CSV table of C-alpha atoms in Angstrom, one decimal:
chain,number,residue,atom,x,y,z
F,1,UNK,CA,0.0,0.0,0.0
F,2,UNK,CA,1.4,3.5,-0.6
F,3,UNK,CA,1.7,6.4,1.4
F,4,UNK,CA,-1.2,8.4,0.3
F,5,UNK,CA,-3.8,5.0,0.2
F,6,UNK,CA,-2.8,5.0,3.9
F,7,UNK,CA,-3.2,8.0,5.1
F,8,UNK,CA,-6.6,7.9,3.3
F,9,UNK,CA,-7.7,5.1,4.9
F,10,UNK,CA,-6.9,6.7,8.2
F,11,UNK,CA,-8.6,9.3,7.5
F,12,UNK,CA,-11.7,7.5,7.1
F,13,UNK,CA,-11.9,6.7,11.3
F,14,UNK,CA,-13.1,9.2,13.1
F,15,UNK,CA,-10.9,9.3,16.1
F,16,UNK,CA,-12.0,12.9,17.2
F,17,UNK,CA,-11.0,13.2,20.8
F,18,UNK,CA,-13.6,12.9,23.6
F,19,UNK,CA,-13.0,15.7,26.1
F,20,UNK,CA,-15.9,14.7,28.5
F,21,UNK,CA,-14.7,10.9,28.8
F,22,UNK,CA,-10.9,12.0,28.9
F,23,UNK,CA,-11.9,14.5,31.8
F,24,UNK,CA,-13.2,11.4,33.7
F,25,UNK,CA,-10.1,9.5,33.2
F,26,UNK,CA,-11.6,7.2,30.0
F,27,UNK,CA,-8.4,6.3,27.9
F,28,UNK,CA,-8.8,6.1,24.8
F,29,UNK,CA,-11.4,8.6,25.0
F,30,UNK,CA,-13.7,8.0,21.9
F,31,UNK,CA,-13.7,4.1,20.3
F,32,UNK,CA,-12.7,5.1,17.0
F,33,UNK,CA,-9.3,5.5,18.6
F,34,UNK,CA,-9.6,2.0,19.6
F,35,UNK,CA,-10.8,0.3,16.2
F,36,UNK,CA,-7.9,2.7,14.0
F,37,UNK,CA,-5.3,0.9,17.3
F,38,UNK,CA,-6.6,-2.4,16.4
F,39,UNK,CA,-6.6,-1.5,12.3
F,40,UNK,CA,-2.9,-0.8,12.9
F,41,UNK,CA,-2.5,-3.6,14.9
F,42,UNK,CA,-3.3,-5.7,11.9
F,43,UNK,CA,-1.6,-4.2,9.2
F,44,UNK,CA,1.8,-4.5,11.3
F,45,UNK,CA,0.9,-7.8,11.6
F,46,UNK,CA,0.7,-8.0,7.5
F,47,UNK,CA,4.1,-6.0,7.5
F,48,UNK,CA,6.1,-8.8,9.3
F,49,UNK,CA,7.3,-7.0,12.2
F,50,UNK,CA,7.4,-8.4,16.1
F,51,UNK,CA,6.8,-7.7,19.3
F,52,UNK,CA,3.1,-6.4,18.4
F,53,UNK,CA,1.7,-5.2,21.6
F,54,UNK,CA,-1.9,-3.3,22.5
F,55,UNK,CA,-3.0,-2.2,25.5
F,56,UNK,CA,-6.5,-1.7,26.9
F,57,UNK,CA,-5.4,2.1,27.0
F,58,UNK,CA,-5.2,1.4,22.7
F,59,UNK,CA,-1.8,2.1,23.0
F,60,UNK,CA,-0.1,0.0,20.2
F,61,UNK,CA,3.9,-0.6,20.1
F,62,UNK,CA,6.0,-2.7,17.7
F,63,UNK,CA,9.5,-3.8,16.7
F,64,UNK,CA,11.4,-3.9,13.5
F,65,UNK,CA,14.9,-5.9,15.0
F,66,UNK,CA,18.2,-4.6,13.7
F,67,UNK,CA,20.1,-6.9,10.9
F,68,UNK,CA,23.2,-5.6,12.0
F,69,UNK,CA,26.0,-7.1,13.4
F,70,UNK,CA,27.0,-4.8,15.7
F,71,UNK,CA,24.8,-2.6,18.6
F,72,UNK,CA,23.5,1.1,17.7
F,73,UNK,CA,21.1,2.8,19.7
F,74,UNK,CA,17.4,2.0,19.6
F,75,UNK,CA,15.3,4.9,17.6
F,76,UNK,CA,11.5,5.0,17.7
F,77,UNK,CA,8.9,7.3,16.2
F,78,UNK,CA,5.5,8.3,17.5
F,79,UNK,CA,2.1,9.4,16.4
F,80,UNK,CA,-1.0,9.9,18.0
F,81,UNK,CA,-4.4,8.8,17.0
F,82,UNK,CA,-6.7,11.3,17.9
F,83,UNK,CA,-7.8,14.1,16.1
F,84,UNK,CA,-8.7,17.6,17.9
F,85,UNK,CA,-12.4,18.3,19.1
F,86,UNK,CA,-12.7,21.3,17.5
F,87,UNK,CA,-14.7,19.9,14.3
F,88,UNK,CA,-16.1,16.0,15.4
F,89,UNK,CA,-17.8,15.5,11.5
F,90,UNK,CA,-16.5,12.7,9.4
F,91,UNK,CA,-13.9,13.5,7.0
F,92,UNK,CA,-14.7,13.5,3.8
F,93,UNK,CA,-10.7,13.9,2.2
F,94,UNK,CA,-10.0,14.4,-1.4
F,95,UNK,CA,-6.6,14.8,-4.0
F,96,UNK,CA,-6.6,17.9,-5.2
F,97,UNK,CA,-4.0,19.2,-8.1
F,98,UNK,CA,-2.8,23.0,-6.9
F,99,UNK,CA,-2.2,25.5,-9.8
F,100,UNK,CA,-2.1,28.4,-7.9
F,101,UNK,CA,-4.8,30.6,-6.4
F,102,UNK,CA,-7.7,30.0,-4.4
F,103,UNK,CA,-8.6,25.9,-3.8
F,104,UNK,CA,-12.2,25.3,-4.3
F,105,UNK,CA,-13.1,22.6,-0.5
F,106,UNK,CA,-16.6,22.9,-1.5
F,107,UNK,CA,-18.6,24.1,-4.1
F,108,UNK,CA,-21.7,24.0,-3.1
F,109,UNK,CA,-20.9,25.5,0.3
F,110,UNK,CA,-18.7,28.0,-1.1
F,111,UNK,CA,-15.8,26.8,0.9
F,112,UNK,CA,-12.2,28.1,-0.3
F,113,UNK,CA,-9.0,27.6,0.7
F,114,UNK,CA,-7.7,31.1,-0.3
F,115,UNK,CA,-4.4,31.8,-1.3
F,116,UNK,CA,-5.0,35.5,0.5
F,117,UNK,CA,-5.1,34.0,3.6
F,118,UNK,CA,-2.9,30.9,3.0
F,119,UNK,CA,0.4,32.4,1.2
F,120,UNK,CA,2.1,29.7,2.2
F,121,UNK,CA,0.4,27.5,-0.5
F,122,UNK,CA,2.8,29.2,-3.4
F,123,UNK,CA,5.0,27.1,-2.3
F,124,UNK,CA,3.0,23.8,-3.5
F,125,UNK,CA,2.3,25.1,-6.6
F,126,UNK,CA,2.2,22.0,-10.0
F,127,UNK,CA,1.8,19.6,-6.1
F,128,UNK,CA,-1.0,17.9,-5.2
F,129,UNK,CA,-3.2,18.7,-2.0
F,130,UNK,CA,-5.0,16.5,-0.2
F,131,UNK,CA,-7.6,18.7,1.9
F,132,UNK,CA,-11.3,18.0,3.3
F,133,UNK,CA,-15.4,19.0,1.7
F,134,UNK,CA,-14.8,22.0,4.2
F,135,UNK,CA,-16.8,20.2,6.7
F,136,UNK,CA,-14.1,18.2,8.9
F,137,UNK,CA,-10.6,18.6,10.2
F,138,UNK,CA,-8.3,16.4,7.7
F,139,UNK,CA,-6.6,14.9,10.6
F,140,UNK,CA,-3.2,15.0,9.4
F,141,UNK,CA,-2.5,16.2,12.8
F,142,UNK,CA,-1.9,12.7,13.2
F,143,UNK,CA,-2.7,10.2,10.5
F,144,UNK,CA,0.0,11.8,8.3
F,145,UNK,CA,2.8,10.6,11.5
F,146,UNK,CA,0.7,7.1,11.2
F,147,UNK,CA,1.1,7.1,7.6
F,148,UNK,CA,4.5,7.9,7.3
F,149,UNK,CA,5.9,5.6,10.4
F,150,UNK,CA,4.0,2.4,8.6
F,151,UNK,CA,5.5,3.7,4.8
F,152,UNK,CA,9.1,3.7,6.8
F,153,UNK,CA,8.1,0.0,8.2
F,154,UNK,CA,7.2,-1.5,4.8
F,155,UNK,CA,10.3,-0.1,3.5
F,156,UNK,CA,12.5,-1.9,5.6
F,157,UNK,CA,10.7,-4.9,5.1
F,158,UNK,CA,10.5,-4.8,1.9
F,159,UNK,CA,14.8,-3.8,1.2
F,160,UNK,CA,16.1,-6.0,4.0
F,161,UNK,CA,19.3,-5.9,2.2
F,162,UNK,CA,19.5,-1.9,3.7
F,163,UNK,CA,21.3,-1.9,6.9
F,164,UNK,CA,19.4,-0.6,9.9
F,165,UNK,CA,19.5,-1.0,14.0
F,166,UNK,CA,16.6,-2.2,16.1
F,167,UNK,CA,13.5,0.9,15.6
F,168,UNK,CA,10.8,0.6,17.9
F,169,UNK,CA,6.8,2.5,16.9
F,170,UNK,CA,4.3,3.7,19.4
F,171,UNK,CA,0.7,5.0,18.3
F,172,UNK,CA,-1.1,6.7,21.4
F,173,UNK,CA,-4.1,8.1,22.4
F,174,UNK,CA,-5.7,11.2,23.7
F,175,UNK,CA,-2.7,13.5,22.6
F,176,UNK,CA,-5.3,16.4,22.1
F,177,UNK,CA,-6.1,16.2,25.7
F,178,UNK,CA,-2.8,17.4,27.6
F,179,UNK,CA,-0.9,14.4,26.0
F,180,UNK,CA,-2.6,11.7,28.3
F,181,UNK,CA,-1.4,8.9,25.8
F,182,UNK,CA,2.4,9.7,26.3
F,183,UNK,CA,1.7,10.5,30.1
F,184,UNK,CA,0.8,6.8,30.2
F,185,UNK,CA,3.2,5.6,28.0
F,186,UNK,CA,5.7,2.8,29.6
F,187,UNK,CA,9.0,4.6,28.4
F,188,UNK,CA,11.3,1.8,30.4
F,189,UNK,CA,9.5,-1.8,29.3
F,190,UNK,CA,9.8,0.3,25.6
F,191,UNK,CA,13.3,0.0,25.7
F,192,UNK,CA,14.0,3.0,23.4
F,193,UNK,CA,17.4,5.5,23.3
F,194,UNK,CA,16.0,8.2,21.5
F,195,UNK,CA,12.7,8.9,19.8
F,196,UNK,CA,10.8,11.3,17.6
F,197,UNK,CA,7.2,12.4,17.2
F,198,UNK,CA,5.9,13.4,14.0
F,199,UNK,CA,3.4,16.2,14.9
F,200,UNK,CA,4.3,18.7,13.4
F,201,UNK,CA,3.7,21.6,10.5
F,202,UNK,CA,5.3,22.0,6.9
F,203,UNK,CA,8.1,20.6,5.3
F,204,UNK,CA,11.8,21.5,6.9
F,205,UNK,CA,10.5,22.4,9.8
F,206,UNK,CA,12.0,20.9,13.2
F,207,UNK,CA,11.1,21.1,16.8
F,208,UNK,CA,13.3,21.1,19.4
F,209,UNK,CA,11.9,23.3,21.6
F,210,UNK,CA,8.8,24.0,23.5
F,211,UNK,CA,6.8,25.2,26.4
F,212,UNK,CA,7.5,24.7,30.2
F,213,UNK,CA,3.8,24.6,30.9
F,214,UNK,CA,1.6,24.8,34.6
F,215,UNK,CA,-1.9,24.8,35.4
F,216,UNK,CA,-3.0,27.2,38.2
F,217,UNK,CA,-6.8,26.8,39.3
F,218,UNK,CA,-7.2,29.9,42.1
F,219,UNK,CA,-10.5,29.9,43.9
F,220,UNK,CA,-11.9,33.5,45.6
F,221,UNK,CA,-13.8,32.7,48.6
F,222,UNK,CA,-16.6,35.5,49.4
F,223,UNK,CA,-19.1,36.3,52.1
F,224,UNK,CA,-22.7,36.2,50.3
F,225,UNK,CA,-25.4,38.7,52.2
F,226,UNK,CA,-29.0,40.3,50.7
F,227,UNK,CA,-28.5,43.5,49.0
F,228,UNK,CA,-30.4,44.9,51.1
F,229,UNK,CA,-28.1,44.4,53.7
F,230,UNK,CA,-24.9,43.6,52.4
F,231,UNK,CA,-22.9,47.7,52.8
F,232,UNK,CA,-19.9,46.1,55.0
F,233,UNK,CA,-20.9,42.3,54.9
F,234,UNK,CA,-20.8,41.4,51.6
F,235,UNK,CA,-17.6,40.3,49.3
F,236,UNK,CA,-18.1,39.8,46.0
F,237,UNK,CA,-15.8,37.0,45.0
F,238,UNK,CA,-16.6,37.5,41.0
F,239,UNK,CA,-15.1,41.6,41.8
F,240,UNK,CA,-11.8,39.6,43.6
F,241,UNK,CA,-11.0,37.3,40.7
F,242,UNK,CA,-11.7,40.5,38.3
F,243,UNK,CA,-9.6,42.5,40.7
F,244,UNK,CA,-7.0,39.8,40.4
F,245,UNK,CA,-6.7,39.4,36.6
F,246,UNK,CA,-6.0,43.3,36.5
F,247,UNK,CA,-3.1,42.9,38.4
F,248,UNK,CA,-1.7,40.3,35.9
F,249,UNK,CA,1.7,42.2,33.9
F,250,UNK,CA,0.3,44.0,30.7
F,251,UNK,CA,0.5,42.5,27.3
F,252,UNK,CA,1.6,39.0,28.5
F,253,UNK,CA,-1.2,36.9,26.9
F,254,UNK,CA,-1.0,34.6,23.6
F,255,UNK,CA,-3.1,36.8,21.9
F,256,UNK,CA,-0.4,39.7,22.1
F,257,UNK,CA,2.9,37.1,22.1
F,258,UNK,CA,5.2,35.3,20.0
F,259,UNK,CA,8.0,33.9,19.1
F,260,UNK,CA,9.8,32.9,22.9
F,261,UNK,CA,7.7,35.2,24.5
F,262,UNK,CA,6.0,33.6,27.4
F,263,UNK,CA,2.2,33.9,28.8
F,264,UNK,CA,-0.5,34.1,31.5
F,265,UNK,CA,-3.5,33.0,29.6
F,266,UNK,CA,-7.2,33.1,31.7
F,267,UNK,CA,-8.8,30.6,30.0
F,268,UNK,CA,-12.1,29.9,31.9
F,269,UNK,CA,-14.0,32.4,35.3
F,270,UNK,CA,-16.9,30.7,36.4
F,271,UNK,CA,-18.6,31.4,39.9
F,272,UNK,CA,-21.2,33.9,41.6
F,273,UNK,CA,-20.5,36.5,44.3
F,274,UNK,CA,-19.7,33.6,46.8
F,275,UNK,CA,-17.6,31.4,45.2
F,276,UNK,CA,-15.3,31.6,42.1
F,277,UNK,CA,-12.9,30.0,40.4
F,278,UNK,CA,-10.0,31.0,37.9
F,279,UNK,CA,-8.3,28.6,35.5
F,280,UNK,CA,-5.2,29.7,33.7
F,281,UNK,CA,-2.5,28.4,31.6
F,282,UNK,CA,0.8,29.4,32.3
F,283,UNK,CA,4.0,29.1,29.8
F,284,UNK,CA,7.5,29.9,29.4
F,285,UNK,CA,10.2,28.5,27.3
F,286,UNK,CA,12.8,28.9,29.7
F,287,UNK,CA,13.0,27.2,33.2
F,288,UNK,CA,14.1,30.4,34.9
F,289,UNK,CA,10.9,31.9,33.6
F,290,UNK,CA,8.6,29.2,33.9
F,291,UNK,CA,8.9,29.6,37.9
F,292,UNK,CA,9.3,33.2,38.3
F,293,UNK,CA,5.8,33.2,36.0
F,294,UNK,CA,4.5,30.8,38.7
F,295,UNK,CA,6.4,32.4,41.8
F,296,UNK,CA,4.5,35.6,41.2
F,297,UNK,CA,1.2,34.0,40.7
F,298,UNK,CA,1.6,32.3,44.0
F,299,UNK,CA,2.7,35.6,45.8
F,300,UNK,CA,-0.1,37.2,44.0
F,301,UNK,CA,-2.9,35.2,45.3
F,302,UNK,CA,-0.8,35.3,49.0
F,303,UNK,CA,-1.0,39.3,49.4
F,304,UNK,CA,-5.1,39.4,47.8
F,305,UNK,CA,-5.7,37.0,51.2
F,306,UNK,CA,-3.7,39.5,52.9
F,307,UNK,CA,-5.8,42.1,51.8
F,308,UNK,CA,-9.0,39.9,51.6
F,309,UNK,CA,-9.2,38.6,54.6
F,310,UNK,CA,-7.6,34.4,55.4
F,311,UNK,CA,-9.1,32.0,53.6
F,312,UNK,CA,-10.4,34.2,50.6
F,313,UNK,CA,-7.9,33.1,47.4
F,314,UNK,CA,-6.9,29.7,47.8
F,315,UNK,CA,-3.7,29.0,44.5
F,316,UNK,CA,-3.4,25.3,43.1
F,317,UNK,CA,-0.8,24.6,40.8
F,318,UNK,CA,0.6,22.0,38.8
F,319,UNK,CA,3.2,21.4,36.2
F,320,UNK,CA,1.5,19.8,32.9
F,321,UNK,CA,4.8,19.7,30.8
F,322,UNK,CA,8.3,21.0,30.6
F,323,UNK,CA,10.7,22.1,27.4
F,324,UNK,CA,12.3,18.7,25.1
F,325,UNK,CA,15.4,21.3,25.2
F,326,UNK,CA,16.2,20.2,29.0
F,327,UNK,CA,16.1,16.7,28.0
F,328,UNK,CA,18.5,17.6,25.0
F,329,UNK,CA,21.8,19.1,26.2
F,330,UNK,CA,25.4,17.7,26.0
F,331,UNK,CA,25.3,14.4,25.2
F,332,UNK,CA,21.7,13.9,24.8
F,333,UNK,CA,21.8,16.4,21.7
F,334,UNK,CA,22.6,13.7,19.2
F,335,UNK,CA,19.0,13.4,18.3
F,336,UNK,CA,18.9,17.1,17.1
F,337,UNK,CA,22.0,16.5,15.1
F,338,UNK,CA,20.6,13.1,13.4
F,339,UNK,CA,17.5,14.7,12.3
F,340,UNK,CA,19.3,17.4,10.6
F,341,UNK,CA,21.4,15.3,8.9
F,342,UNK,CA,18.5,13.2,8.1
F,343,UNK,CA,16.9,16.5,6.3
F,344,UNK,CA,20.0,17.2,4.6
F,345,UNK,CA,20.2,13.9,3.5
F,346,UNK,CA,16.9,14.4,1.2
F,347,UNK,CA,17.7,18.0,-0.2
F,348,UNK,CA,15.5,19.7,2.8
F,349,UNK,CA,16.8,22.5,4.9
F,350,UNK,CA,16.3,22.3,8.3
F,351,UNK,CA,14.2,25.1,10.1
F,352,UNK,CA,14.1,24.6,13.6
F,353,UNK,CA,11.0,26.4,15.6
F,354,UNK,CA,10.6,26.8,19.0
F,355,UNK,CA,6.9,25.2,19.3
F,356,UNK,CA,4.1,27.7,20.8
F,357,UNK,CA,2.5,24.4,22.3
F,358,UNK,CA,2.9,20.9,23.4
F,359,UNK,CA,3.3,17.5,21.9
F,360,UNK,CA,3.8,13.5,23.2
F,361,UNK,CA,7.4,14.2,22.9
F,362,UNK,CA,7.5,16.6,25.4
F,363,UNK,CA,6.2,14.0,28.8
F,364,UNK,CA,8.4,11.5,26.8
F,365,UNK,CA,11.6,13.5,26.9
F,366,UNK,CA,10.5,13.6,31.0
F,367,UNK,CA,10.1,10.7,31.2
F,368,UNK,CA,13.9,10.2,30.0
F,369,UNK,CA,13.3,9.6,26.1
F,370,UNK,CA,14.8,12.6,24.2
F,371,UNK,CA,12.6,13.5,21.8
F,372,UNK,CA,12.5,15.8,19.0
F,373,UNK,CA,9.6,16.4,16.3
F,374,UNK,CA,9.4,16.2,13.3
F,375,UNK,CA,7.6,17.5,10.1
F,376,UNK,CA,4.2,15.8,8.6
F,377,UNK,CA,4.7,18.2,6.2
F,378,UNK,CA,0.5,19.8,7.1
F,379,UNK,CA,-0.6,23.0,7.5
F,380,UNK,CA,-3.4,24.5,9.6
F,381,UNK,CA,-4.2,21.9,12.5
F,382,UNK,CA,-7.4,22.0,14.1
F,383,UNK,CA,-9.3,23.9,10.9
F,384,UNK,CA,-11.0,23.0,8.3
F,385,UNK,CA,-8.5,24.4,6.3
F,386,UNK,CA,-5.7,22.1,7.1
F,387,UNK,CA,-4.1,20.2,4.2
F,388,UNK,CA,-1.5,18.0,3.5
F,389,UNK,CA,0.9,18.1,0.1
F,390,UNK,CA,1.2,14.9,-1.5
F,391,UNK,CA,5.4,15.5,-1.8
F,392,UNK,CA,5.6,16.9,1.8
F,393,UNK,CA,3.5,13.5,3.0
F,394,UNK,CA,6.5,11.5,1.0
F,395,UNK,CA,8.8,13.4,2.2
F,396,UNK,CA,8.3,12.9,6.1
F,397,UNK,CA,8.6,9.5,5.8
F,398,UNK,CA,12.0,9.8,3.6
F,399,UNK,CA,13.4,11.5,6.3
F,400,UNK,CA,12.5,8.6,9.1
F,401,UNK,CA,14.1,6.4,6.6
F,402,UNK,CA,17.5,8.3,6.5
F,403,UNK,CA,17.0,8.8,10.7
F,404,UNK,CA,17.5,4.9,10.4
F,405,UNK,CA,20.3,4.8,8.1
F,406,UNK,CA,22.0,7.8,9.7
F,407,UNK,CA,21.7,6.3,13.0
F,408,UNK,CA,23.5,2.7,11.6
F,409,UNK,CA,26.5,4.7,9.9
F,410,UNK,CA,27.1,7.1,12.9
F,411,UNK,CA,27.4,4.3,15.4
F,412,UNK,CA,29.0,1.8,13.6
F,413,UNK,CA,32.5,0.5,14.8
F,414,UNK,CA,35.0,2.9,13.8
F,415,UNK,CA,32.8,6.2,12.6
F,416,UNK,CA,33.4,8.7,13.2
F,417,UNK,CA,31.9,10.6,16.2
């Protein structure tokens, strides 16, 4: 099967993401992510490689064994098989040649993917896109990862006269939801050196950094009274949270951030005058950073009580993720240097981008599997916009396959380092 029939046939499960079940601690949390686990499951099984494992969790992990005669380190590559919740309609995904200008999704709903908006697609000019009706997310973000880990499998099966070491695959669920897949994910029975995810944006680009990220729930506490006689008895706990997100620094939200520049993000206020609670994300790409952001909000919430009266702000926090670039230094920064050689290897230049968000690799590098990210070669996750070129989907997979080879040639017995 090639490529593109793969990713196709993916594409075909819905394996949106169930927010309500993974909030309850369901894993997977929607059964299409089960049934595409067990579809995969099979076709490894039709592939020829070993050590096929699934877990009631649908996480699936396999083993193509090294044919050489001497030991490199163990690589594996990861996708996850969710999609996002933002759109939970079937896909409907169709080949589309690109000769420049707006793409027509859907005629009859008038749905364009316009070049105005999209100037990236000059770039796939004379390509072919494969892109939704308009009604669906593609799911590229991840199904182009599955697609392009099982093209690098049949490969290898199928040239076993190319020399490779022993490459290990894990499909996981629930990435969508605070990476609950990888969270779960046995990183020591594995038995992986290094790894990569493929979850990741156009061709050439490379992640090897991203956020330190905390959650911080902060409660206000207020006295309730009638109106009637509340002058000197009543405190308004909705006025204390609102009180308390005006103290937060000036211009340090996503919506006016990029790049490196880190963020307090209120993301949900719900309460009445007696009880309320704040939910924020907090991020930072440096460590430094990370804890001053979370330092403050602590000291924050401590001098409101001061001013409050005890027991009115009561701070929670917790660390969700951290940066793949502390799991990366010194001698753990060979993955970084395979993957660029890998690029280099098929006429791609690297173009490393510190990534605004989080991905499996990230809990896996924690967990003590360095992990970088790499390419599907997609644009615009989570829309109904996002598409996938046809050369960029061949070309992710291309670069796994030289990962492999590069990693047999710099370990083997006399290379040099």
């Amino acid at each position: 099967m090639n490529i593109v029939d793969r990713f196709i046939s993916y594409t075909k499960v819905n394996t949106t993401t169930n927010r309500e079940n993974g909030a309850a601690g369901i894993m997977p949390s929607s059964e299409g992510q089960r049934v595409l686990a067990l579809q995969l499951v099979e076709e490894l099984k039709a592939l020829g490689v070993e050590d096929i494992k699934i877990r009631d969790t649908a996480i699936v992990t396999a083993t193509l064994p090294s044919n050489l005669d001497y030991e490199v380190p163990t690589v594996a590559f990861f996708g996850h098989l969710d999609t996002s919740a933002e759109q939970t309609n079937d896909t409907k995904a169709q080949i589309l040649p690109y000769k420049g200008g707006d793409l027509c999704l859907n005629k009859e709903l008038e749905i364009f993917l316009r070049q105005s908006e999209f100037p990236e697609l000059e770039n796939y000019i004379g390509d072919d896109i494969i892109v939704t009706d308009g009604t669906s997310l593609l799911g590229a973000d991840d199904k182009a990862a599955i697609a392009s880990i099982m093209d690098m499998l049949q490969y290898f099966k199928q040239h076993p006269e190319v020399k490779h070491g022993t490459v290990k695959i894990g499909f996981v669920p629930d990435e969508e939801q605070g990476l609950r897949g990888a969270k779960a994910f046995d990183v020591t029975e594995f038995g992986a050196d290094f790894a990569y995810t493929l979850d990741c944006c156009g061709i050439g680009e490379l992640v090897y950094e991203n956020w330190n990220a905390g959650d911080v729930e902060i409660t206000f506490i207020g006295t309730s009274a009638h109106p009637m006689s509340a002058k000197g008895k009543l405190k308004n706990s909705l006025l204390m949270a609102h009180k308390f997100i005006a103290m937060l620094p000036g211009g340090e939200a996503p919506e006016y951030t990029e790049g490196r520049e880190g963020y307090y993000w209120v993301k949900q206020l719900a309460g009445n005058s007696a009880r309320t609670v704040l939910k924020m994300d907090v991020r930072d790409f440096t460590e430094a950073g990370y804890a001053h952001r979370m330092a403050f909000l602590k000291q924050l919430s401590e001098q409101c009580e001061a001013l409050w009266g005890e027991g009115t702000v009561v701070c929670k926090q917790a660390d969700r993720y951290a940066n793949v670039f502390n799991s990366l230094q010194g001698e753990n920064r060979y993955p970084i240097d395979i993957a660029i050689d890998a690029y280099k290897a098929n006429g791609i230049t690297p173009r490393p981008i510190p990534m605004r968000g989080g991905y499996d690799g990230a809990a896996l590098s924690q967990k003590g599997l360095p992990c970088p990210n790499i390419f599907t070669g997609a644009h615009n996750f989570h829309s109904i916009y996002e598409y996938l070129p046809v050369k960029s989907l061949y070309a992710a997979s291309d670069v796994l396959k030289s990962v492999v080879k590069i990693t047999a040639e710099r370990f083997a017995p006399g290379a040099k380092a």
